[in-house]
Coordinates of N, CA and C in Angstrom, one line a residue:
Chain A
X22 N -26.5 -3.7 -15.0 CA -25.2 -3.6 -14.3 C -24.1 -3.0 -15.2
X23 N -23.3 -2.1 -14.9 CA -22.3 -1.7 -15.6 C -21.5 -2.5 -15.7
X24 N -20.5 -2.8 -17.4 CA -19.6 -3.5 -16.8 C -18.5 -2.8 -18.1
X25 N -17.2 -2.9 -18.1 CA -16.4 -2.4 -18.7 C -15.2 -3.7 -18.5
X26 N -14.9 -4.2 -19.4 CA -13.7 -5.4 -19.7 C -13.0 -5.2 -20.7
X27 N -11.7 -5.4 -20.1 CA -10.8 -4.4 -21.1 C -10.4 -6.1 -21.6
X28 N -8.8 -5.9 -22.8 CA -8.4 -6.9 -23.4 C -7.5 -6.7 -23.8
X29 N -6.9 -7.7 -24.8 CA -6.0 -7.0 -25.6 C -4.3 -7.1 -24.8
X30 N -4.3 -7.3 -23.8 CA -3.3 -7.1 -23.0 C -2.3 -8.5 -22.8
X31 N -0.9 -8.3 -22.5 CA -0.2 -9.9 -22.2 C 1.8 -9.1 -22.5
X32 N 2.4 -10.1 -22.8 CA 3.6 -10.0 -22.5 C 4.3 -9.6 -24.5
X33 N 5.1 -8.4 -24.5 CA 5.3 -7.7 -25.8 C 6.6 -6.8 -25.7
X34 N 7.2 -7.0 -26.8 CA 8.6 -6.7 -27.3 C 8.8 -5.3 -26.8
X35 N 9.9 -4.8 -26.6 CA 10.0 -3.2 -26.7 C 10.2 -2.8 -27.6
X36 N 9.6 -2.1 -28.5 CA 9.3 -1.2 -29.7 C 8.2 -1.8 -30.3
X37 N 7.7 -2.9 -30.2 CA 6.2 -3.5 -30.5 C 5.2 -2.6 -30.3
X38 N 4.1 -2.5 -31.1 CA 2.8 -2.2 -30.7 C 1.5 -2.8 -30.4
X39 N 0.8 -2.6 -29.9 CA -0.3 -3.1 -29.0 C -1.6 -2.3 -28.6
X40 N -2.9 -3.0 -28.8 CA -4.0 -2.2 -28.8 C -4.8 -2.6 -28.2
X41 N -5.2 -1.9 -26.9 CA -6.3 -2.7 -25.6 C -7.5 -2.2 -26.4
X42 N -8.4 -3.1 -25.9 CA -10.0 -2.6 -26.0 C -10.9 -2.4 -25.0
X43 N -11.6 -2.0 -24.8 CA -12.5 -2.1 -23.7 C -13.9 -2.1 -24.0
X44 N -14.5 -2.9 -23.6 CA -15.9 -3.2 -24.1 C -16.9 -2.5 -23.0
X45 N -17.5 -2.2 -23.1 CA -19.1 -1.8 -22.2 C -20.3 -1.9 -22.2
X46 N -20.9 -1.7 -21.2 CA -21.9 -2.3 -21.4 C -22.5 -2.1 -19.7
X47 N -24.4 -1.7 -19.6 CA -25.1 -1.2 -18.7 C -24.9 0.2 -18.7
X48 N -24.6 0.6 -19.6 CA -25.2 2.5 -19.3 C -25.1 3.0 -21.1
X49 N -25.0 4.0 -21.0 CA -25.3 4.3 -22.5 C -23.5 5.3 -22.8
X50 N -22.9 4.2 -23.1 CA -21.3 4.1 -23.5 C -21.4 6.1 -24.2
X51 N -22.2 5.8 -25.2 CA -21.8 7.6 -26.5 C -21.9 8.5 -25.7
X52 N -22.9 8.5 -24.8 CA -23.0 10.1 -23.5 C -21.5 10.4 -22.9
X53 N -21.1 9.6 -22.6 CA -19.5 9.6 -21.9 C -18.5 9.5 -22.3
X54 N -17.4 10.9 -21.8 CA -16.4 11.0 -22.0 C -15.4 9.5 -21.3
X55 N -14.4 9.0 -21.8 CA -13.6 7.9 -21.2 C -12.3 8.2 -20.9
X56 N -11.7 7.6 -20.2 CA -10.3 7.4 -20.0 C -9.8 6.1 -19.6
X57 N -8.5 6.3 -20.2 CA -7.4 5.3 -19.9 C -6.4 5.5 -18.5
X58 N -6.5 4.9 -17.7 CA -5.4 5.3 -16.6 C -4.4 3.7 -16.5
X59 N -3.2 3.9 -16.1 CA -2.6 2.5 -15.9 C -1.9 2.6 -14.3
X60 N -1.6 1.5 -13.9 CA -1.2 1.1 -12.7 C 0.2 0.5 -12.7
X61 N 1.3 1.1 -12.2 CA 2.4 0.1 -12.4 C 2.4 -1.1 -11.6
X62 N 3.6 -1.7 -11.7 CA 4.0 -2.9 -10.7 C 3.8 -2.4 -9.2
X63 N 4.4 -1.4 -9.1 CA 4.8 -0.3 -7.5 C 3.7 0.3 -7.3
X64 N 2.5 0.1 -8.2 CA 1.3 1.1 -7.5 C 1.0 2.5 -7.8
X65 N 1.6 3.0 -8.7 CA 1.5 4.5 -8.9 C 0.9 4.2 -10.1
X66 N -0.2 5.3 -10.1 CA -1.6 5.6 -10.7 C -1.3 6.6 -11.4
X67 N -1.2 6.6 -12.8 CA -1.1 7.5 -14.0 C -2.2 7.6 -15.3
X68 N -2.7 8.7 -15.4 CA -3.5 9.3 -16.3 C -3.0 9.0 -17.3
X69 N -3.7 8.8 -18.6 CA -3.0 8.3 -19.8 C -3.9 9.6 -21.0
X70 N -5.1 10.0 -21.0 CA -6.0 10.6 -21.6 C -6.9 10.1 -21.5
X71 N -8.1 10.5 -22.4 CA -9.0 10.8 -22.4 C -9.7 11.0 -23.7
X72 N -11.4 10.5 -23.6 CA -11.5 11.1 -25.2 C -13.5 11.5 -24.9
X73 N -13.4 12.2 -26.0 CA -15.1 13.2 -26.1 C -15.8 12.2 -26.4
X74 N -17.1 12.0 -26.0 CA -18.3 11.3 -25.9 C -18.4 10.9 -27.2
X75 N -18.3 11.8 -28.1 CA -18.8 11.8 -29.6 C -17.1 11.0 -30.3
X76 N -16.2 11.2 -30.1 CA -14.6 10.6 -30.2 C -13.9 11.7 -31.3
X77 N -14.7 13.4 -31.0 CA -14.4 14.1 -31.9 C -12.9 14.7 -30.6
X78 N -12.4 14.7 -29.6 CA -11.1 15.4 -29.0 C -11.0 14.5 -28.0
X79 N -9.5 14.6 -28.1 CA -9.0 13.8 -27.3 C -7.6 14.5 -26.4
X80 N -7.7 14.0 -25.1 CA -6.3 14.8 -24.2 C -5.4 14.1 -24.0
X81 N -4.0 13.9 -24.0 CA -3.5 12.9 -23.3 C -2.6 13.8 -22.5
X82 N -1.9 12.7 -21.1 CA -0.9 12.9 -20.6 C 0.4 13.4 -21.2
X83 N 0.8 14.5 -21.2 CA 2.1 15.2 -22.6 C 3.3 14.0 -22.5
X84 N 4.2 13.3 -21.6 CA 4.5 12.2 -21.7 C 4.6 10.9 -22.4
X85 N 3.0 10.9 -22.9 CA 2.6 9.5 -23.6 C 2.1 10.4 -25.2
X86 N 1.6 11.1 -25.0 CA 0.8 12.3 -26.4 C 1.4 11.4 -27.7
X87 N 2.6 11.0 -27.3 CA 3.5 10.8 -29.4 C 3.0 9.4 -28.9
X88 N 3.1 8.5 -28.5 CA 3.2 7.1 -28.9 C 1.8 6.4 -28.2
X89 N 0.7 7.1 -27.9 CA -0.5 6.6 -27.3 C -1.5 7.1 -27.7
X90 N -2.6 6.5 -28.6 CA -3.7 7.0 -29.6 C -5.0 6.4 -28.5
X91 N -5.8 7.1 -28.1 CA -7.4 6.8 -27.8 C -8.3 6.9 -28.8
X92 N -9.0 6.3 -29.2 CA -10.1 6.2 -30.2 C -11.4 5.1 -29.5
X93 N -12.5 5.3 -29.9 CA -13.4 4.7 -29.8 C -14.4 4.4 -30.7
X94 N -15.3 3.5 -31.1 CA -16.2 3.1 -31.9 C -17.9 3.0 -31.1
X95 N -18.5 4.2 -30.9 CA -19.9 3.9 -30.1 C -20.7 2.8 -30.8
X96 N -20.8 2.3 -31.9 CA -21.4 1.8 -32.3 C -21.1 0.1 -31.9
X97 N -19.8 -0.1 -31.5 CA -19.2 -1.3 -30.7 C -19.2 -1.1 -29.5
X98 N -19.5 0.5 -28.8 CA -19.2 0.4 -27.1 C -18.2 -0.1 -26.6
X99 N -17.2 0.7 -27.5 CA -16.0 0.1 -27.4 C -14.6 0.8 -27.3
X100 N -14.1 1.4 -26.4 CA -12.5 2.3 -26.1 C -11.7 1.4 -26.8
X101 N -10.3 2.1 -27.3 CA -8.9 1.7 -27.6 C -8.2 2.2 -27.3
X102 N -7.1 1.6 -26.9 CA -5.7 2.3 -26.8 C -4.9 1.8 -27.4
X103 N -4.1 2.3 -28.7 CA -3.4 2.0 -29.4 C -1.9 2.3 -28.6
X104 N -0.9 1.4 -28.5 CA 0.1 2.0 -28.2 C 1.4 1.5 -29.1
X105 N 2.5 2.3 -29.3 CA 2.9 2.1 -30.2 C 4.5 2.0 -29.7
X106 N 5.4 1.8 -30.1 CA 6.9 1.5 -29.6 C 6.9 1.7 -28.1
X107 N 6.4 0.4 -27.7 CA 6.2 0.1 -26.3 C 7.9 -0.2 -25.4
X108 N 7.8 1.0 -24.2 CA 9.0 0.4 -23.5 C 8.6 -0.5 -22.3
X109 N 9.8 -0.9 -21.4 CA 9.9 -1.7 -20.2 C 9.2 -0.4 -19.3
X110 N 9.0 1.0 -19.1 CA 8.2 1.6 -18.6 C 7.0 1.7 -18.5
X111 N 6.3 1.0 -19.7 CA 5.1 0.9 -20.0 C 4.3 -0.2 -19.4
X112 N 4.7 -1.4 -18.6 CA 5.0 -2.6 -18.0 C 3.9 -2.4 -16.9
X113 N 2.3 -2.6 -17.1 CA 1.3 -2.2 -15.9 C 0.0 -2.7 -16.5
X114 N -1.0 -2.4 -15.6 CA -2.0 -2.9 -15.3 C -3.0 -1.7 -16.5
X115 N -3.1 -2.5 -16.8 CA -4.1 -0.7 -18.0 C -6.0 -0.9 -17.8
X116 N -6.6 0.5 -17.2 CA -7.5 0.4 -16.6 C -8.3 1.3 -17.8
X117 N -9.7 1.1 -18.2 CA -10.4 2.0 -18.8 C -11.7 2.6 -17.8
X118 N -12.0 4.1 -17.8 CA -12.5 4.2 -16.7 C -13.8 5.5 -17.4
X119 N -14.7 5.5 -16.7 CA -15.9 6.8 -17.2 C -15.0 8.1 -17.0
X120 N -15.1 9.0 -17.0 CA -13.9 10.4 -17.3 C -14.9 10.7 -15.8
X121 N -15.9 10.3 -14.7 CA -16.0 10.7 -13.6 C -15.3 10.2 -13.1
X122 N -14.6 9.0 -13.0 CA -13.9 7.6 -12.3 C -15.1 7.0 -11.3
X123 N -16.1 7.0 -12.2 CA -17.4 6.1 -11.2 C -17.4 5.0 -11.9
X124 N -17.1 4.8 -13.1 CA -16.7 3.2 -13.1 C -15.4 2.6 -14.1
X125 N -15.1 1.8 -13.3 CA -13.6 1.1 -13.9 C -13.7 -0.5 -14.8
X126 N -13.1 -0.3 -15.0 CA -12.8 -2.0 -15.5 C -11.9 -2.7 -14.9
X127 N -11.8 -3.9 -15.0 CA -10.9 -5.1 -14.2 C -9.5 -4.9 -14.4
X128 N -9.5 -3.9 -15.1 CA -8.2 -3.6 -15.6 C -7.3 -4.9 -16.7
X129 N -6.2 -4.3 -17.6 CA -5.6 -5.6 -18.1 C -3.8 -5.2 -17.9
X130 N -3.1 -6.9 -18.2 CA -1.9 -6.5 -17.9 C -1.2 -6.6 -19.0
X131 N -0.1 -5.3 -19.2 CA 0.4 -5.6 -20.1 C 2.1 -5.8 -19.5
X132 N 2.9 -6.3 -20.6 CA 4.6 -6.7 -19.9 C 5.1 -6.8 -21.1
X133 N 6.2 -5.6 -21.0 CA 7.0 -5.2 -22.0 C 8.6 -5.7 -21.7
X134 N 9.0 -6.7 -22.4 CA 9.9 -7.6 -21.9 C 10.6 -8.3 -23.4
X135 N 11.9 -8.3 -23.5 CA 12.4 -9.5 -24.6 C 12.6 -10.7 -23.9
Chain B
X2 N 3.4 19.5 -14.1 CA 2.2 18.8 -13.1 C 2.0 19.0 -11.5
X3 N 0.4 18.8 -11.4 CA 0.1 18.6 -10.1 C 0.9 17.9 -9.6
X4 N 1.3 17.9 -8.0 CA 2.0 16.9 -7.3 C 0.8 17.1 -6.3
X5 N 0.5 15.4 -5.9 CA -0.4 15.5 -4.5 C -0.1 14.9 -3.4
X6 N 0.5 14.7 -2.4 CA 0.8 14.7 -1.9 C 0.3 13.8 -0.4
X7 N 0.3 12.6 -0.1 CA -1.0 11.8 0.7 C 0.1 11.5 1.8
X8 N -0.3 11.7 2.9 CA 0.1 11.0 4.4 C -1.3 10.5 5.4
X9 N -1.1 9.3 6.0 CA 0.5 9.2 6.3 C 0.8 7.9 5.2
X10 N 1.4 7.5 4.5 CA 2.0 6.7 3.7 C 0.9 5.0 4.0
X11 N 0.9 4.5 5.2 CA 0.2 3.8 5.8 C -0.1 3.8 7.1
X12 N -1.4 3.2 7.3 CA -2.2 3.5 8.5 C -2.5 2.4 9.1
X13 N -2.7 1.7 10.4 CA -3.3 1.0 10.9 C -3.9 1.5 11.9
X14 N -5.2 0.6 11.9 CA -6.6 0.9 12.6 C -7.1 0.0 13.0
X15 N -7.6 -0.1 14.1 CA -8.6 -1.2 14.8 C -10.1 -1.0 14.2
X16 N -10.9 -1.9 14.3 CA -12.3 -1.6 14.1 C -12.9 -0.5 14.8
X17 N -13.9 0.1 14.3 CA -14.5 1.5 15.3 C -13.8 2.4 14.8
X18 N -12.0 1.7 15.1 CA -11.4 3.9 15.2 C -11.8 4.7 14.1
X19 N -11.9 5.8 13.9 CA -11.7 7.0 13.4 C -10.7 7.3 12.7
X20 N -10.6 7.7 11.1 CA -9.1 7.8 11.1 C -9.2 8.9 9.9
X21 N -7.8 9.8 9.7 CA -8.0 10.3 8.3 C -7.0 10.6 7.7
X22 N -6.9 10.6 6.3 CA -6.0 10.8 5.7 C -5.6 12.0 4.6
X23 N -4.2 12.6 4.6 CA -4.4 14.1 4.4 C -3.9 14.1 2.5
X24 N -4.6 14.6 2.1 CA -3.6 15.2 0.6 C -3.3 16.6 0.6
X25 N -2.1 17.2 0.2 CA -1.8 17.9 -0.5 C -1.3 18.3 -1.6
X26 N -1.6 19.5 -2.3 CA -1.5 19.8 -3.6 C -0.8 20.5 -4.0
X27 N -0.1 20.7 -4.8 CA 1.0 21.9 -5.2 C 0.7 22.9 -5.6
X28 N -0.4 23.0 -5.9 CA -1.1 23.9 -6.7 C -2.5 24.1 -6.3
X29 N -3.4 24.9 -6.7 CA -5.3 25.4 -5.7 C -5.8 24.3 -7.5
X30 N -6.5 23.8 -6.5 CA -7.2 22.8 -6.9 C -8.9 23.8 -7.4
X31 N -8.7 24.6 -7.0 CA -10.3 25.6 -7.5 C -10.3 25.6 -8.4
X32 N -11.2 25.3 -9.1 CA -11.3 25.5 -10.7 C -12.1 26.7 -10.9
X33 N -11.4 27.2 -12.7 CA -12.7 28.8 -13.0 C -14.3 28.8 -13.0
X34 N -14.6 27.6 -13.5 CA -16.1 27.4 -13.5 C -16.4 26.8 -11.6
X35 N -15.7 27.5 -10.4 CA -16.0 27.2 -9.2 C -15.9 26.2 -8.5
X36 N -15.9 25.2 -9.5 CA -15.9 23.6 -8.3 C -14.3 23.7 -8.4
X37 N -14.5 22.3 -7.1 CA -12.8 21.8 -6.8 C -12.7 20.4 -7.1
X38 N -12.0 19.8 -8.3 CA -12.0 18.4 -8.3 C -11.1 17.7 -8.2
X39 N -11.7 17.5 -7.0 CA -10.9 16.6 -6.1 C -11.8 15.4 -5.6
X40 N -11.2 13.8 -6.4 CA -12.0 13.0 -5.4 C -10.8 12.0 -5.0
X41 N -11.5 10.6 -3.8 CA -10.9 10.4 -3.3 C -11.6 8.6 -4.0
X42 N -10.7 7.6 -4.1 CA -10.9 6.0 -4.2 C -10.2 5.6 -3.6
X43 N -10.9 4.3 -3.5 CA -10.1 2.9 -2.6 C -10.2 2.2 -3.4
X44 N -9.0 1.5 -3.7 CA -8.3 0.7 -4.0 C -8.1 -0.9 -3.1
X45 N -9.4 -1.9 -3.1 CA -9.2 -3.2 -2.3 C -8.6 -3.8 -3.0
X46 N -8.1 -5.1 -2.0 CA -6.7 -6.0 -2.5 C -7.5 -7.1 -3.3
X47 N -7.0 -6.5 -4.6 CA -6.9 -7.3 -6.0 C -8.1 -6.9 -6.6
X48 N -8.8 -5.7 -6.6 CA -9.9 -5.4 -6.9 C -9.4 -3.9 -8.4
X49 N -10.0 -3.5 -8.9 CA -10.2 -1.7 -9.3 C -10.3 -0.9 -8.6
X50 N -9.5 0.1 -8.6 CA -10.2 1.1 -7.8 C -11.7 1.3 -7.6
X51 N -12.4 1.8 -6.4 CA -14.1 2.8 -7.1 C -13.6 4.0 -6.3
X52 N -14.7 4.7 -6.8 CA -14.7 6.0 -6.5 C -16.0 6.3 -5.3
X53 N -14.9 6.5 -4.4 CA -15.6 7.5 -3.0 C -16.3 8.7 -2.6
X54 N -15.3 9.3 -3.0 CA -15.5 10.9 -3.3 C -15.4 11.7 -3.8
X55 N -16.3 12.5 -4.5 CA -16.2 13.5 -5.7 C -16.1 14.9 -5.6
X56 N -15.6 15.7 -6.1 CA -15.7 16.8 -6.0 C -15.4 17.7 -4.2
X57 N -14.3 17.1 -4.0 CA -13.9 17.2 -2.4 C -14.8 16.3 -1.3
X58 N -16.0 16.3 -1.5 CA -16.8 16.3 -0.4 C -18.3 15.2 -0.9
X59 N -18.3 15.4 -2.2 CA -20.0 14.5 -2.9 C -19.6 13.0 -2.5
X60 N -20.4 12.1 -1.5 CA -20.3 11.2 -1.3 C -20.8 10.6 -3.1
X61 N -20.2 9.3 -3.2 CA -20.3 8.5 -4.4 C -21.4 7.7 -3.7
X62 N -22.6 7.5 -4.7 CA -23.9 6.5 -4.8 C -23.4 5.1 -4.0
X63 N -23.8 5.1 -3.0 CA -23.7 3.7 -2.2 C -22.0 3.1 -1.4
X64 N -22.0 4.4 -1.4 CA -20.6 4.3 -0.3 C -21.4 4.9 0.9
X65 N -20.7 3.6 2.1 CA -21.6 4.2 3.5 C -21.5 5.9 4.0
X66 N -21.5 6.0 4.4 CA -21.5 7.5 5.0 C -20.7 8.0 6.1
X67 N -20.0 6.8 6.8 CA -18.6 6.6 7.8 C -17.5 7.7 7.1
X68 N -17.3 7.4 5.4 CA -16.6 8.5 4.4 C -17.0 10.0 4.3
X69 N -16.5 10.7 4.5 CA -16.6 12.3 4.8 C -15.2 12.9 4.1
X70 N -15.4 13.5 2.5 CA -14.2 14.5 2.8 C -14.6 16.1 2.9
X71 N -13.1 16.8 2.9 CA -13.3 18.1 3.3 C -11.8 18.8 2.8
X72 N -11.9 19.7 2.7 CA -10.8 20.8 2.6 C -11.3 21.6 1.5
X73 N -10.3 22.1 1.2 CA -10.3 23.2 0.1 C -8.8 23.9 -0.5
X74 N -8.5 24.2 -1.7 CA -7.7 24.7 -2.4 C -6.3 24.2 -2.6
X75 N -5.6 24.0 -1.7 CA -4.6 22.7 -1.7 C -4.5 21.7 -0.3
X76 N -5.4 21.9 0.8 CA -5.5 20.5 1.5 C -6.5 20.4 1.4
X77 N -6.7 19.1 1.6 CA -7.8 18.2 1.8 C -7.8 16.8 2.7
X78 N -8.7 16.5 3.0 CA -8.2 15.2 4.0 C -9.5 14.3 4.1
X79 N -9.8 13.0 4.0 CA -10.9 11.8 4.2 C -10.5 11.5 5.3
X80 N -11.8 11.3 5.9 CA -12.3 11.1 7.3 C -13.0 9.4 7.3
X81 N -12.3 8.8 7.4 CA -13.7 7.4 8.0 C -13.9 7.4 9.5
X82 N -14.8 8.0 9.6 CA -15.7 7.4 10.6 C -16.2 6.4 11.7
X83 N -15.2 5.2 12.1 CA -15.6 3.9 12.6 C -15.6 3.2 11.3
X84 N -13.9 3.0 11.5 CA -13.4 1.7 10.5 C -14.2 0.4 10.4
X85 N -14.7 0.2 9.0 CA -14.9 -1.5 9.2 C -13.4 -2.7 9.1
X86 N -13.8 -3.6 8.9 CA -13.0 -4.6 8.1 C -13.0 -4.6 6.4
X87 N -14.0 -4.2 5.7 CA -14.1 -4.2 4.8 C -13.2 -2.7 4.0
X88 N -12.9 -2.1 4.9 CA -12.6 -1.0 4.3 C -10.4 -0.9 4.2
X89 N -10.5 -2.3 4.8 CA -8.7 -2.1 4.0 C -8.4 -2.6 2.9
X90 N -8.1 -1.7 2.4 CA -6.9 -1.6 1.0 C -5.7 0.0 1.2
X91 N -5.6 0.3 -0.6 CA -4.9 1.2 -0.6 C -6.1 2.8 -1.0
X92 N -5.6 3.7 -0.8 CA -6.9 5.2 -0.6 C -5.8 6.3 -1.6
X93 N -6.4 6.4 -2.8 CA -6.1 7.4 -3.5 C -6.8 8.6 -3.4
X94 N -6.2 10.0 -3.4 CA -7.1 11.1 -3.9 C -6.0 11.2 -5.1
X95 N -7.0 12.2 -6.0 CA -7.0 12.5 -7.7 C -7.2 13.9 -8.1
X96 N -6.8 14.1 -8.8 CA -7.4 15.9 -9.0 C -7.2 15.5 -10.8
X97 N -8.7 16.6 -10.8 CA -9.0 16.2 -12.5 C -9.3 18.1 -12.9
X98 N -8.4 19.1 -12.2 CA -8.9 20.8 -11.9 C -7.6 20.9 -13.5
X99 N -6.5 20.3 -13.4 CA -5.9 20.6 -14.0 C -5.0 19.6 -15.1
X100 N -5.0 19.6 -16.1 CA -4.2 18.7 -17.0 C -3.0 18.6 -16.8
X101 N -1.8 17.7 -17.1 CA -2.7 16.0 -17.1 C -3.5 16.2 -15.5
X102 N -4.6 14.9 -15.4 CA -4.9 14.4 -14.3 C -3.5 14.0 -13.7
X103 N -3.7 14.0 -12.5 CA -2.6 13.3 -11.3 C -3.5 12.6 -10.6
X104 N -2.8 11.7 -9.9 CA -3.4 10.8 -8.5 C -1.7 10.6 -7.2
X105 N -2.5 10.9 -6.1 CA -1.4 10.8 -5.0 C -0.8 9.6 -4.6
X106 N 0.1 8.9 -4.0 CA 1.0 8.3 -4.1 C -0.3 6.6 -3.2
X107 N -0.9 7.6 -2.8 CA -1.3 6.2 -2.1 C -1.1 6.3 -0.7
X108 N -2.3 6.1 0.3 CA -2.3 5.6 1.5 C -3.0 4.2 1.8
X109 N -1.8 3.2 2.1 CA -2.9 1.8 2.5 C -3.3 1.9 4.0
X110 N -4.4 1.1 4.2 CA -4.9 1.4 5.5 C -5.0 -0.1 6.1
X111 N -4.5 -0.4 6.9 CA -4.3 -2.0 7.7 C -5.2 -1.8 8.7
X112 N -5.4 -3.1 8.8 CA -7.1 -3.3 10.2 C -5.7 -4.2 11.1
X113 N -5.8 -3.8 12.7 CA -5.0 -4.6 13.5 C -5.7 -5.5 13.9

């Protein structure tokens, strides 16, 4: 069974930084491109990037590009998202997904708040 | 960026009916290497999205077959076939033809 469980996520300063993980597991994680997408409070579904099977290129949404790093470790089967001087815009559900979107994770919440 | 554009905003349906929902695109979704990627997920209440539809029209592994999409170049529209109960939530289409990815605003679909 596939499963992808992300973490890492909870309630954080504005200008703080913060790094989700996402674990995997039931398919063979290194063959697959990944992505990050988040969900806000209101429901709107935004692309965050993306990264190469191997973790040699990576795309992001030009919006997030300066303060949002994807990296991965195949050898942990394991996504990141580094994010870095977090604002109250950043305040959502953060999903890690196959770069098909055939499979997702439980998503995690993050909340950018003093 | 893509803008995509989904109506009708929300839907209600009885069991059985037929119903479908439209996206449009701002831009032709055709890609140089030929395909159009464009797919479509549902989104159940308090769940992840999955993914429905791929590539306009590729039913996704173990989605019933009531799901049908169709169009080409900037519309497109999902068809279900004889609504169940299991099938309300919220219904995104996505396009991945052009960077960044986008996803459409969202159509939720209510069972009366």
């Amino acid at each position: 069974e596939v499963q992808l469980v992300e973490s890492g996520g909870g309630l954080v300063q504005p200008g703080a930084s913060l790094k989700l993980s996402c674990v995997a597991s039931g398919f063979t994680f290194s063959d697959y491109w990944m992505s990050w997408v988040r969900q806000t409070p209101g429901k709107t579904m935004e692309w965050i990037g993306d990264i190469k099977y191997d973790g040699s290129y990576t795309n992001y949404a030009p919006s997030l590009k300066n303060r949002f790093t994807i990296s991965r470790d195949n050898a942990k089967s394991t996504l990141y998202l580094q994010m870095s001087n977090v604002r109250s815009e950043d305040t959502a559900t953060y999903y890690c997904t196959s770069d098909y979107f055939d499979y997702w994770g439980q998503g995690v919440m993050v909340t950018v708040s003093s | 960026d893509v803008v995509l554009t989904q109506t009708p905003p929300t839907l209600s349906a009885t069991i059985g009916q037929s119903v479908s929902i439209s996206c449009r695109s701002s831009q032709s979704l055709l890609d140089s290497d030929g395909d159009t990627y464009l797919n479509w997920l549902l989104q159940r209440p308090g769940q992840s999205p999955q993914l429905l539809i791929y590539s306009v029209s590729n039913l996704e592994s173990g989605v019933p077959n009531r799901f049908s999409g169709s169009g080409s170049e900037t519309d497109f529209t999902l068809k279900i076939s004889g609504v169940e109960a299991e099938d309300l939530g919220v219904y995104y289409c996505m396009q991945a033809t052009h960077a960044p990815l986008t996803f459409g605003s969202g159509t939720k679909l209510e069972i009366k």
